[in-house]
CSV table of C-alpha atoms and ligand atoms in Angstrom, one decimal:
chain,number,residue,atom,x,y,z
A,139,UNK,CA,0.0,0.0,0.0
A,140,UNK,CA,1.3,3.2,-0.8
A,141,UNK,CA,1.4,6.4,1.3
A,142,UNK,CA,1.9,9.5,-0.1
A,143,UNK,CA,1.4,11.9,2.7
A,144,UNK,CA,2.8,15.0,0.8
A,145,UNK,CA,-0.3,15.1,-1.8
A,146,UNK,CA,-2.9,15.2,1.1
A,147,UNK,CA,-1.5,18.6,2.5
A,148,UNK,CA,-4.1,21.3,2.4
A,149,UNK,CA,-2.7,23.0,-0.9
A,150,UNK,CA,-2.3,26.7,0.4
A,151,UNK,CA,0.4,24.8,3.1
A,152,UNK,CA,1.8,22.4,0.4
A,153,UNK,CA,3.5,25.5,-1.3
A,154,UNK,CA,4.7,27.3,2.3
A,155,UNK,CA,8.4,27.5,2.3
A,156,UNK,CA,8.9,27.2,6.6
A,157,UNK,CA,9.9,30.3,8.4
A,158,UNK,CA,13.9,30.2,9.3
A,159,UNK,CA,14.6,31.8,12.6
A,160,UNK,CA,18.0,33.2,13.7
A,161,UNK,CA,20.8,30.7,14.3
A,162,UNK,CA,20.4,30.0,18.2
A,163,UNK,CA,23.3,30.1,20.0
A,164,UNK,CA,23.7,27.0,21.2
A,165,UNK,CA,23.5,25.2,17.6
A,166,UNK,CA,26.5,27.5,16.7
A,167,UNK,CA,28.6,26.7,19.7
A,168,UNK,CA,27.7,23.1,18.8
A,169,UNK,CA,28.6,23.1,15.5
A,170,UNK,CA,31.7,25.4,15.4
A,171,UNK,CA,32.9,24.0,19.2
A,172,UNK,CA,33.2,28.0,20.3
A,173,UNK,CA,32.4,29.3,23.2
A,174,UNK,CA,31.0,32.9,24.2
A,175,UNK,CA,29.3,33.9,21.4
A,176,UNK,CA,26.4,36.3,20.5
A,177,UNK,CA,23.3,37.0,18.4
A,178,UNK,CA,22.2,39.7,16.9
A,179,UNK,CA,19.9,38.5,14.7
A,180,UNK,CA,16.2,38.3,15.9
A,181,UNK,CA,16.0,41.8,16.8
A,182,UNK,CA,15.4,40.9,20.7
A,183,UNK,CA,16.4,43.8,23.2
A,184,UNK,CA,19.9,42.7,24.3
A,185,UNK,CA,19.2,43.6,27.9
A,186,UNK,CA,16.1,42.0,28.1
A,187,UNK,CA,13.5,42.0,30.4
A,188,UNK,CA,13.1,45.3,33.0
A,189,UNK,CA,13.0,44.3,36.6
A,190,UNK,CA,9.7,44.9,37.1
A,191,UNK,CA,8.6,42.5,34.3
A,192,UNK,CA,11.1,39.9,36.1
A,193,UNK,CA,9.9,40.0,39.5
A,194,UNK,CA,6.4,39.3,38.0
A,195,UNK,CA,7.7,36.1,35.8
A,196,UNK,CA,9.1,34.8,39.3
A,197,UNK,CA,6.0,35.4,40.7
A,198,UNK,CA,3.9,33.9,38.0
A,199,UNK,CA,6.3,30.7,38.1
A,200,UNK,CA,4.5,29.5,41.2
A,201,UNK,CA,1.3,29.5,39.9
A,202,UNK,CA,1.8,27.8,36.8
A,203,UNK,CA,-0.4,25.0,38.2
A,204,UNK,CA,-3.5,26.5,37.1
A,205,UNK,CA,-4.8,27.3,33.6
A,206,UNK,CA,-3.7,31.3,32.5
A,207,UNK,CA,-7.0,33.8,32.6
A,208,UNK,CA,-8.3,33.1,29.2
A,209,UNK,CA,-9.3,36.5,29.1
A,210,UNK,CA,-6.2,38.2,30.1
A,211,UNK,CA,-8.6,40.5,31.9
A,212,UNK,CA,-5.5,42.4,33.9
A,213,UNK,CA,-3.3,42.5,30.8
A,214,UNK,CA,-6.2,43.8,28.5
A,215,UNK,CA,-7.2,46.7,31.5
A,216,UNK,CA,-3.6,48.2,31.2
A,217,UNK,CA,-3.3,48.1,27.6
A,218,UNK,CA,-7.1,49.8,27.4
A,219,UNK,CA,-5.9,52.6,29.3
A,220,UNK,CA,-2.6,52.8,28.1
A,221,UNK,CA,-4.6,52.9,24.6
A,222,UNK,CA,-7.4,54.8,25.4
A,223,UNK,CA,-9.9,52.2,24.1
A,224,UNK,CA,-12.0,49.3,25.2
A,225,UNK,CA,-10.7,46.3,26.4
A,226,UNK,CA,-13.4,44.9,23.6
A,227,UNK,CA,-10.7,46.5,21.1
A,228,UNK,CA,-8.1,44.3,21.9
A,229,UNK,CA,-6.9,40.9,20.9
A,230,UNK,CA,-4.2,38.8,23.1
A,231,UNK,CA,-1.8,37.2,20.9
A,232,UNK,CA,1.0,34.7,21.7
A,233,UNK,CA,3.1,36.9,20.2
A,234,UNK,CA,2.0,39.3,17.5
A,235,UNK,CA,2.8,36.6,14.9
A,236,UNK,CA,-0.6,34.6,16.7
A,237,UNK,CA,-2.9,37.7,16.0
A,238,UNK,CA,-1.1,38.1,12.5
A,239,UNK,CA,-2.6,34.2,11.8
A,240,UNK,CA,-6.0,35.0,13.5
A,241,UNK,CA,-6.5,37.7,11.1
A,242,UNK,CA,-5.4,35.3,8.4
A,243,UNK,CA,-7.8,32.8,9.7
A,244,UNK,CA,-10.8,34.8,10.7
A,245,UNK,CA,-10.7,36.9,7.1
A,246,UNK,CA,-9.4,34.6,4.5
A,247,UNK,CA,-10.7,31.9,2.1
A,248,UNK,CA,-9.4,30.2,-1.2
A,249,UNK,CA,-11.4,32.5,-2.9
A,250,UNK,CA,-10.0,36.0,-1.5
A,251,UNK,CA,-7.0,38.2,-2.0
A,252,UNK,CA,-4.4,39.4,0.8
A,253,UNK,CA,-2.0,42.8,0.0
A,254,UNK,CA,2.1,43.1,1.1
A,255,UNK,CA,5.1,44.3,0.1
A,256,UNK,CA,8.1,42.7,-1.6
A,257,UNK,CA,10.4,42.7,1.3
A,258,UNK,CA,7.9,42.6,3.6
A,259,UNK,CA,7.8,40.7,7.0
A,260,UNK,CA,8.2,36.4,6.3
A,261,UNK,CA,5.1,35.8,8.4
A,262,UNK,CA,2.9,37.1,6.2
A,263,UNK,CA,3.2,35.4,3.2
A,264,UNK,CA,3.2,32.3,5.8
A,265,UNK,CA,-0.3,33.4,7.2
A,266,UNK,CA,-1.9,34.0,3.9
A,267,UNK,CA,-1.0,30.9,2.5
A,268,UNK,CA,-2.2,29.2,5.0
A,269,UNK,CA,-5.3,29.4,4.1
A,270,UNK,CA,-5.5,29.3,0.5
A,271,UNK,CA,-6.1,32.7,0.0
A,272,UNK,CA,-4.2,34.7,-3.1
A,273,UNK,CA,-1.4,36.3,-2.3
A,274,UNK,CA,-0.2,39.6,-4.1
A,275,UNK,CA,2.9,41.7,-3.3
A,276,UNK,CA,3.7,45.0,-4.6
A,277,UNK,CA,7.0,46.0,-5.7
A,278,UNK,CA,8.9,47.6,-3.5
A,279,UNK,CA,10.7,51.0,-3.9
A,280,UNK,CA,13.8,51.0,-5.5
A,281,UNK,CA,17.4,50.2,-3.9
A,282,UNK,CA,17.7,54.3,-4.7
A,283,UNK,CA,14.7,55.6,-3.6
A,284,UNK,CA,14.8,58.2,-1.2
A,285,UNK,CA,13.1,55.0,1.2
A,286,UNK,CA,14.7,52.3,-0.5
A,287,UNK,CA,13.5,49.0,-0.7
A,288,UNK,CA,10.5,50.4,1.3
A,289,UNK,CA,7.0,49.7,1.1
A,290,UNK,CA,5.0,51.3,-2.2
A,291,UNK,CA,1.8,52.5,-0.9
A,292,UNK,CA,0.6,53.2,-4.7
A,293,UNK,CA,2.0,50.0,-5.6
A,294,UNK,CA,-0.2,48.1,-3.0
A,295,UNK,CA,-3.6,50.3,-3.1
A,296,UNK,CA,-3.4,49.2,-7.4
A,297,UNK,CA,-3.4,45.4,-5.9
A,298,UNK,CA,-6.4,45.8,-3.8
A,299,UNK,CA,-9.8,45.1,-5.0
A,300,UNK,CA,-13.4,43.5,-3.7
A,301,UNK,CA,-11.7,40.4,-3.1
A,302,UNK,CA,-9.0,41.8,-1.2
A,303,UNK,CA,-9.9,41.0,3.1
A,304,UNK,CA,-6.3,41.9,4.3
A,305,UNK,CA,-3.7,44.6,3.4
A,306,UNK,CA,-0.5,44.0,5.9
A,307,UNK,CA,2.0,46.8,6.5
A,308,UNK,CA,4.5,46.9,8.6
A,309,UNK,CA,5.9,50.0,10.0
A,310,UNK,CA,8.6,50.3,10.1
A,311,UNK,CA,9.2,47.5,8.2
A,312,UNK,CA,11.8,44.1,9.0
A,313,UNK,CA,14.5,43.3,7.2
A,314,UNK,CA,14.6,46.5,5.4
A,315,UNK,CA,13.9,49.4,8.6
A,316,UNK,CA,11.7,51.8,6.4
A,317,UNK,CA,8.8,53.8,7.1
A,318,UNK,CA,6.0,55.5,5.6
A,319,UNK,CA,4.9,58.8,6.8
A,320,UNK,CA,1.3,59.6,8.6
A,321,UNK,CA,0.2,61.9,5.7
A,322,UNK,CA,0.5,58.7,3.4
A,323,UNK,CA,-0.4,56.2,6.1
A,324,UNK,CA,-3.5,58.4,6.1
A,325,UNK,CA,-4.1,58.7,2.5
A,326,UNK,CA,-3.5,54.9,1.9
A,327,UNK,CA,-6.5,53.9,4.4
A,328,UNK,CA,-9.0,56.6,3.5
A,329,UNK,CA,-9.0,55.4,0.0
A,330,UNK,CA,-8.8,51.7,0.7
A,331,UNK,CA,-13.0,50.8,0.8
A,332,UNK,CA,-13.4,49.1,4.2
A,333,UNK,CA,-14.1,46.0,2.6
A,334,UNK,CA,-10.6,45.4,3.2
A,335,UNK,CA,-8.8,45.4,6.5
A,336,UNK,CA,-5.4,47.1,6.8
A,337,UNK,CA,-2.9,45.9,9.4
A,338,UNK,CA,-0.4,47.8,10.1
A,339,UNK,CA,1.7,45.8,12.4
A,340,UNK,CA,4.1,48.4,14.8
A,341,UNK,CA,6.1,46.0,16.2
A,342,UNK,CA,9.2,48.5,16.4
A,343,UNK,CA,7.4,51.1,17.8
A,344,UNK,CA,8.9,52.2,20.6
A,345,UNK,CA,12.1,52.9,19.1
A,346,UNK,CA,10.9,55.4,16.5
A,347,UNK,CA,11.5,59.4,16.8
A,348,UNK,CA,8.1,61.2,18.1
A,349,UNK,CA,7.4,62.4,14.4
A,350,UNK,CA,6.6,59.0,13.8
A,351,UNK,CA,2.9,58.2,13.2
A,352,UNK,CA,1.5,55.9,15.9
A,353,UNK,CA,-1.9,54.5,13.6
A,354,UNK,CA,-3.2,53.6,16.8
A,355,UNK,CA,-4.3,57.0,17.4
A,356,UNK,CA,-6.6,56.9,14.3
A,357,UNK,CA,-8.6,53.6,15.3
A,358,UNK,CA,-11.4,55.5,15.6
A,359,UNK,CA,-10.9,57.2,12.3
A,360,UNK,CA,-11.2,53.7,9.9
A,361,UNK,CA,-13.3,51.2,11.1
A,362,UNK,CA,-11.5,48.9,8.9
A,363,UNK,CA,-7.5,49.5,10.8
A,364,UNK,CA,-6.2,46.9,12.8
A,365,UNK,CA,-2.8,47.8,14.4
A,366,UNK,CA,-0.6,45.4,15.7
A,367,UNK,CA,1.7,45.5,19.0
A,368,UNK,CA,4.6,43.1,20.4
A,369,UNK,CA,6.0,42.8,23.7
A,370,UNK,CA,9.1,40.7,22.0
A,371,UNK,CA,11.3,44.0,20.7
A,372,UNK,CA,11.3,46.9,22.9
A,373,UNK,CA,9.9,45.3,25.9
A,374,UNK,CA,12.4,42.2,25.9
A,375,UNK,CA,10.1,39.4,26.1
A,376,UNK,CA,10.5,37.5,22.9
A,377,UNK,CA,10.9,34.3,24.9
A,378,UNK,CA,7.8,34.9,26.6
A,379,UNK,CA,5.3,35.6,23.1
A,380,UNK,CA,2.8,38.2,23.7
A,381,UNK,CA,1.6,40.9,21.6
A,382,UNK,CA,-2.0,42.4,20.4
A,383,UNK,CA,-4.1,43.6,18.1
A,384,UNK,CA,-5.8,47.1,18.3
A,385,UNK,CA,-9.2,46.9,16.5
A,386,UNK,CA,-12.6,47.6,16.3
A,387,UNK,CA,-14.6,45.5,18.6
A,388,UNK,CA,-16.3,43.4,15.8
A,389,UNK,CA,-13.2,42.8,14.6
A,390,UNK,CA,-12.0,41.8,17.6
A,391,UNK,CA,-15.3,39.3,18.2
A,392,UNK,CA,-13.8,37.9,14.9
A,393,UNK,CA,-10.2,37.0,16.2
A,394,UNK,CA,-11.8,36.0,19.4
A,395,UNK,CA,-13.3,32.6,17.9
A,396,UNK,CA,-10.1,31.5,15.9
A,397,UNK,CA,-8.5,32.3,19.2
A,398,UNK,CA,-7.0,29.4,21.0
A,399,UNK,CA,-9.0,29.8,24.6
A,400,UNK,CA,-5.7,29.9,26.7
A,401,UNK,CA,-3.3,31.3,24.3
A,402,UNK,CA,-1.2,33.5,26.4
A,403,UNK,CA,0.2,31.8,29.4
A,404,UNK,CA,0.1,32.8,32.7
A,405,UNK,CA,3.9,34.3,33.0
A,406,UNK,CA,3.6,36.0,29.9
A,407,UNK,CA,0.5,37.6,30.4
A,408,UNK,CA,1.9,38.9,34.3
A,409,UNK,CA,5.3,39.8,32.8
A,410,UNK,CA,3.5,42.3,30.1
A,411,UNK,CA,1.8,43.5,32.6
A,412,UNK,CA,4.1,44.5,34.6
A,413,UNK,CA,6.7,45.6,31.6
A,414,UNK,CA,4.1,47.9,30.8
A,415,UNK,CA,4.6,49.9,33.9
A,416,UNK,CA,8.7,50.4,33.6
A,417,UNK,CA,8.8,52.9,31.4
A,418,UNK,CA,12.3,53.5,32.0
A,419,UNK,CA,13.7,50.3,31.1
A,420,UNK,CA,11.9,51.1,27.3
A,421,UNK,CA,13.5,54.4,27.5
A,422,UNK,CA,16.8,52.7,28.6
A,423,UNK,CA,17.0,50.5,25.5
A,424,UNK,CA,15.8,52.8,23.0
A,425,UNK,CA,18.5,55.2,24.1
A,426,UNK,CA,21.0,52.4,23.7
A,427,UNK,CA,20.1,51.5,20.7
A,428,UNK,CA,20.1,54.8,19.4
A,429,UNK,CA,23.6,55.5,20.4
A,430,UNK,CA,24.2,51.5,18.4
A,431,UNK,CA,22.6,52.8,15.6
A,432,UNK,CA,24.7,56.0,15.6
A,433,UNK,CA,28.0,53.2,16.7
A,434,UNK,CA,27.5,50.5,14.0
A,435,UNK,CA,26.5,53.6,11.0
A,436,UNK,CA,30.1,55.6,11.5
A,437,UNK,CA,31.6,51.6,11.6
A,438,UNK,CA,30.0,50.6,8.4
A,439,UNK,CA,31.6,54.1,7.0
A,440,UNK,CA,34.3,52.8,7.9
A,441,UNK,CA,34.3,49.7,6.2
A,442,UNK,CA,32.8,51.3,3.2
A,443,UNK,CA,29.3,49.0,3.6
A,444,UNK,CA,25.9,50.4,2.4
A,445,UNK,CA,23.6,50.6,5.3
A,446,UNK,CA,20.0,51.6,4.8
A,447,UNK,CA,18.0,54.0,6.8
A,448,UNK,CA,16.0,52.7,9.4
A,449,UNK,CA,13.7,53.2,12.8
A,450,UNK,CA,14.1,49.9,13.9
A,451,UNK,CA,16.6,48.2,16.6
A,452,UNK,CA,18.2,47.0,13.4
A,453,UNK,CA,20.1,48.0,10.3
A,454,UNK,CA,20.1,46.3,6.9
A,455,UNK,CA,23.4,46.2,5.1
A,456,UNK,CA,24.2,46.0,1.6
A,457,UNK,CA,27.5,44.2,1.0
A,458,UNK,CA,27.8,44.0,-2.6
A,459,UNK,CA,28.7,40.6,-3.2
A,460,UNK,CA,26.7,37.1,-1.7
A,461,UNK,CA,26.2,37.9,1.7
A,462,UNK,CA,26.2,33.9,2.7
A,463,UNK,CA,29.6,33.5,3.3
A,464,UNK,CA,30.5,36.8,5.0
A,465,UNK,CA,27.4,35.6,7.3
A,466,UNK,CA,29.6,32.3,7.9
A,467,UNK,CA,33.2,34.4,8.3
A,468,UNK,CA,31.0,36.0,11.3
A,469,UNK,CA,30.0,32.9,12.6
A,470,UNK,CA,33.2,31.2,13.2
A,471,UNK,CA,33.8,34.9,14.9
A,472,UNK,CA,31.2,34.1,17.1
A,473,UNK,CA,28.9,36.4,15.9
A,474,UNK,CA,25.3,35.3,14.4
A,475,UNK,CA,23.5,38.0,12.4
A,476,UNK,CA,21.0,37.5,9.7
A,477,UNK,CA,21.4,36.9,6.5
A,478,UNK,CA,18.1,37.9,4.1
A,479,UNK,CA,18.5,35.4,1.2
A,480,UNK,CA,15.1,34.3,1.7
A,481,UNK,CA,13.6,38.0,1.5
A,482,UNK,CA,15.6,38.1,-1.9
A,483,UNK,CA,17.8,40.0,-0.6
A,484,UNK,CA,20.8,37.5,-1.0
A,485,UNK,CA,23.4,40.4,-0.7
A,486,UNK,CA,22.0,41.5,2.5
A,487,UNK,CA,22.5,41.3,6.1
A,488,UNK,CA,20.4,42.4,8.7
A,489,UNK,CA,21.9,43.1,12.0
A,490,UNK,CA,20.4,43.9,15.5
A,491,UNK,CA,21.8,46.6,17.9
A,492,UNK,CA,23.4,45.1,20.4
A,493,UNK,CA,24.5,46.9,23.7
A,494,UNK,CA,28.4,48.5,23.4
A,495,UNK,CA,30.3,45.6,23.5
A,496,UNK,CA,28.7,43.6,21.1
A,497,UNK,CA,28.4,46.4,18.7
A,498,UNK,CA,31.9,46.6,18.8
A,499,UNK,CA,32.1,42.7,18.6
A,500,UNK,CA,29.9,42.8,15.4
A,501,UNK,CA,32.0,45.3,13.6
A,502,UNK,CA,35.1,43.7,14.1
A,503,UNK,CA,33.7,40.1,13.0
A,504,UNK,CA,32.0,42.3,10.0
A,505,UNK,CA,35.5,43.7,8.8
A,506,UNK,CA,37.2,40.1,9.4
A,507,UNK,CA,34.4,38.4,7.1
A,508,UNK,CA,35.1,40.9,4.6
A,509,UNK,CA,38.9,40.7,4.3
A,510,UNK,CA,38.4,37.2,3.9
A,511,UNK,CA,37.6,36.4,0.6
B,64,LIG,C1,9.5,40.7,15.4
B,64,LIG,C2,8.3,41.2,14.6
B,64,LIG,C3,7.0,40.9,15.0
B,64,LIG,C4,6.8,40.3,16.4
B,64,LIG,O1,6.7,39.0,16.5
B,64,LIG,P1,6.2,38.4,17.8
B,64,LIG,O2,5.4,37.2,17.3
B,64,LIG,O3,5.4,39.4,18.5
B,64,LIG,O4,7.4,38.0,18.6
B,64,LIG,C5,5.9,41.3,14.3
B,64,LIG,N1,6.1,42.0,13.2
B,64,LIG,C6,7.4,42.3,12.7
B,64,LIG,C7,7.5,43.2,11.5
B,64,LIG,C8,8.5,41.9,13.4
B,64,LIG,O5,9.7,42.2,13.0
């Protein structure tokens, strides 16, 4: 009897090329027998967790017997106010990436249409196809643009029509770090009909200048704006995976039933609770990684590397000639950064700010991998 397990895959996942996370330490000690070495490739916050958010996750730990509030009632309470919405607006995720699928789940069939950007972030693509739905992506800007590689807001608004259900944006965007203004933010979702939800995932946030446009001030505004929020970045809780959606209630109601009923555990929904409340550690590490950004910039000079613009707590790099094995001469350096083949971007690295010290690290694994060929 023959069993051909490949052919009875739901077809929208038969065609899904897996995500690829950042190399984890440990499998690069493993493999290259070194010792002491670092990551900067996922983007985390590279101090962490602030006290406040640890004390609660050593609280938390002891009651790990019992079932997490399904509800997140405490969570969603903080987040209302620090929102100025209803807790009815917002959706628990475990991680953003969970609400990024609900919306994928909740909005999408085989017979609609979803909207993103070449260059946009991996999960989406993942989450649309998912489900069968089509996927379109826009060109991106140009590699000179005064935004390069950043998303085209004409570009996508051609691509959207009735069957469209989802729009995705990220802002600023991963790999690449650009942005899009509030004036064209603004534009983009008046004119999209509300027949088609735009996400605009702000994931990075908290480490933009105030000029930056926070959409969640406009939820009132478009009906049809969901606005996405992570606790993994700024906060320093990747480990943890929790993030939200900001949305109009009926949306909400929507991601509510895809909604696994206990899908933020107990010590992640305690430790964003309490994160939310130490401002200071956020301001800490957006300082920092201002001063990386500033750091790493005057160090690619240096080198003579391209390094794009961006208001993330990362910086994509352009080094002229396959990336891959100047990604490996880093490795056996100890240093794991990201390379962005997979984005077609096979010349590209993206690199996260690190504190000082592995800044410094990165560079100097950067201009050994370079002389090296
Ligand atoms: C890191 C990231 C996320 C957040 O992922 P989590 O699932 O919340 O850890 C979402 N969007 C973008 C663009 C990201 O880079």
């Amino acid at each position: 009897m023959s069993f051909d397990p490949t052919s009875l895959i739901a077809p929208g996942v038969r065609g899904i090329a897996p995500y690829v996370p950042g190399k984890p330490i440990e499998e690069l000690e493993r493999e290259y027998g070194i010792k002491d070495s670092i990551k900067l490739a996922s983007n985390e916050n590279p101090f962490g967790p602030g006290p406040r958010a640890r004390n609660a996750i050593a609280a938390a730990a002891a009651e790990i017997g019992l079932y997490p509030d399904g509800n997140g009632h405490a969570l969603k309470q903080a987040l209302a106010a620090k929102h100025g919405c209803s807790p009815g607006a917002i959706t628990l995720g475990n991680g953003s990436n969970d609400v990024l699928v609900m919306l994928a789940e909740a909005f999408l069939t085989a017979d609609t249409e979803a909207v993103y950007s070449q260059y946009a972030f991996a999960v989406y693509p993942l989450a649309v196809q998912a489900t069968g739905a089509t996927a379109r992506t826009a060109q991106a800007l140009p590699s000179d643009a005064s935004m390069p590689l950043g998303h085209d807001l004409d570009a996508m608004r051609a691509l959207v029509n009735e069957r469209t259900r989802l729009v995705f944006i990220a802002n600023p965007n991963n790999p690449t770090g650009t942005s899009l203004d509030a004036a064209s933010l603004r534009k983009f979702l008046a004119t999209v009909p509300t027949t088609t939800l735009v996400v605009v995932d702000e994931a990075y946030i908290e480490y933009t200048d105030a000029s930056f446009p926070d959409a969640s001030r406009w939820l009132g505004e478009f009906p049809h704006l969901v606005v996405t929020r992570t606790f993994s970045k700024a906060y320093g809780l990747a480990g943890l995976r929790v993030g939200y959606a900001l949305s109009h209630p009926a949306i909400a109601d929507a991601l509510n039933r895809v909604r696994q009923p206990f899908n933020v555990n107990a010590i992640a929904l305690a430790a964003a609770r309490a994160a939310l409340d130490d401002e200071a550690h956020v301001a800490k590490s957006v300082a920092a990684t201002r001063e990386g950004i500033a750091e790493i910039k005057r160090g690619f000079d240096r080198l003579g590397v391209r390094h794009f613009p961006t208001q993330g707590n990362f910086v994509l790099i352009d080094c002229a000639r396959p990336a891959l094995p100047i990604y490996e001469g880093m490795l056996r350096c100890g240093v794991i950064v990201r390379p962005v083949g997979n984005y077609g971007l096979p010349n590209h690295l993206r690199i996260t700010i690190g504190t000082e010290g592995q800044n410094q690290r990165m560079l100097a694994a950067l201009e050994q991998a370079l002389s090296q060929r």
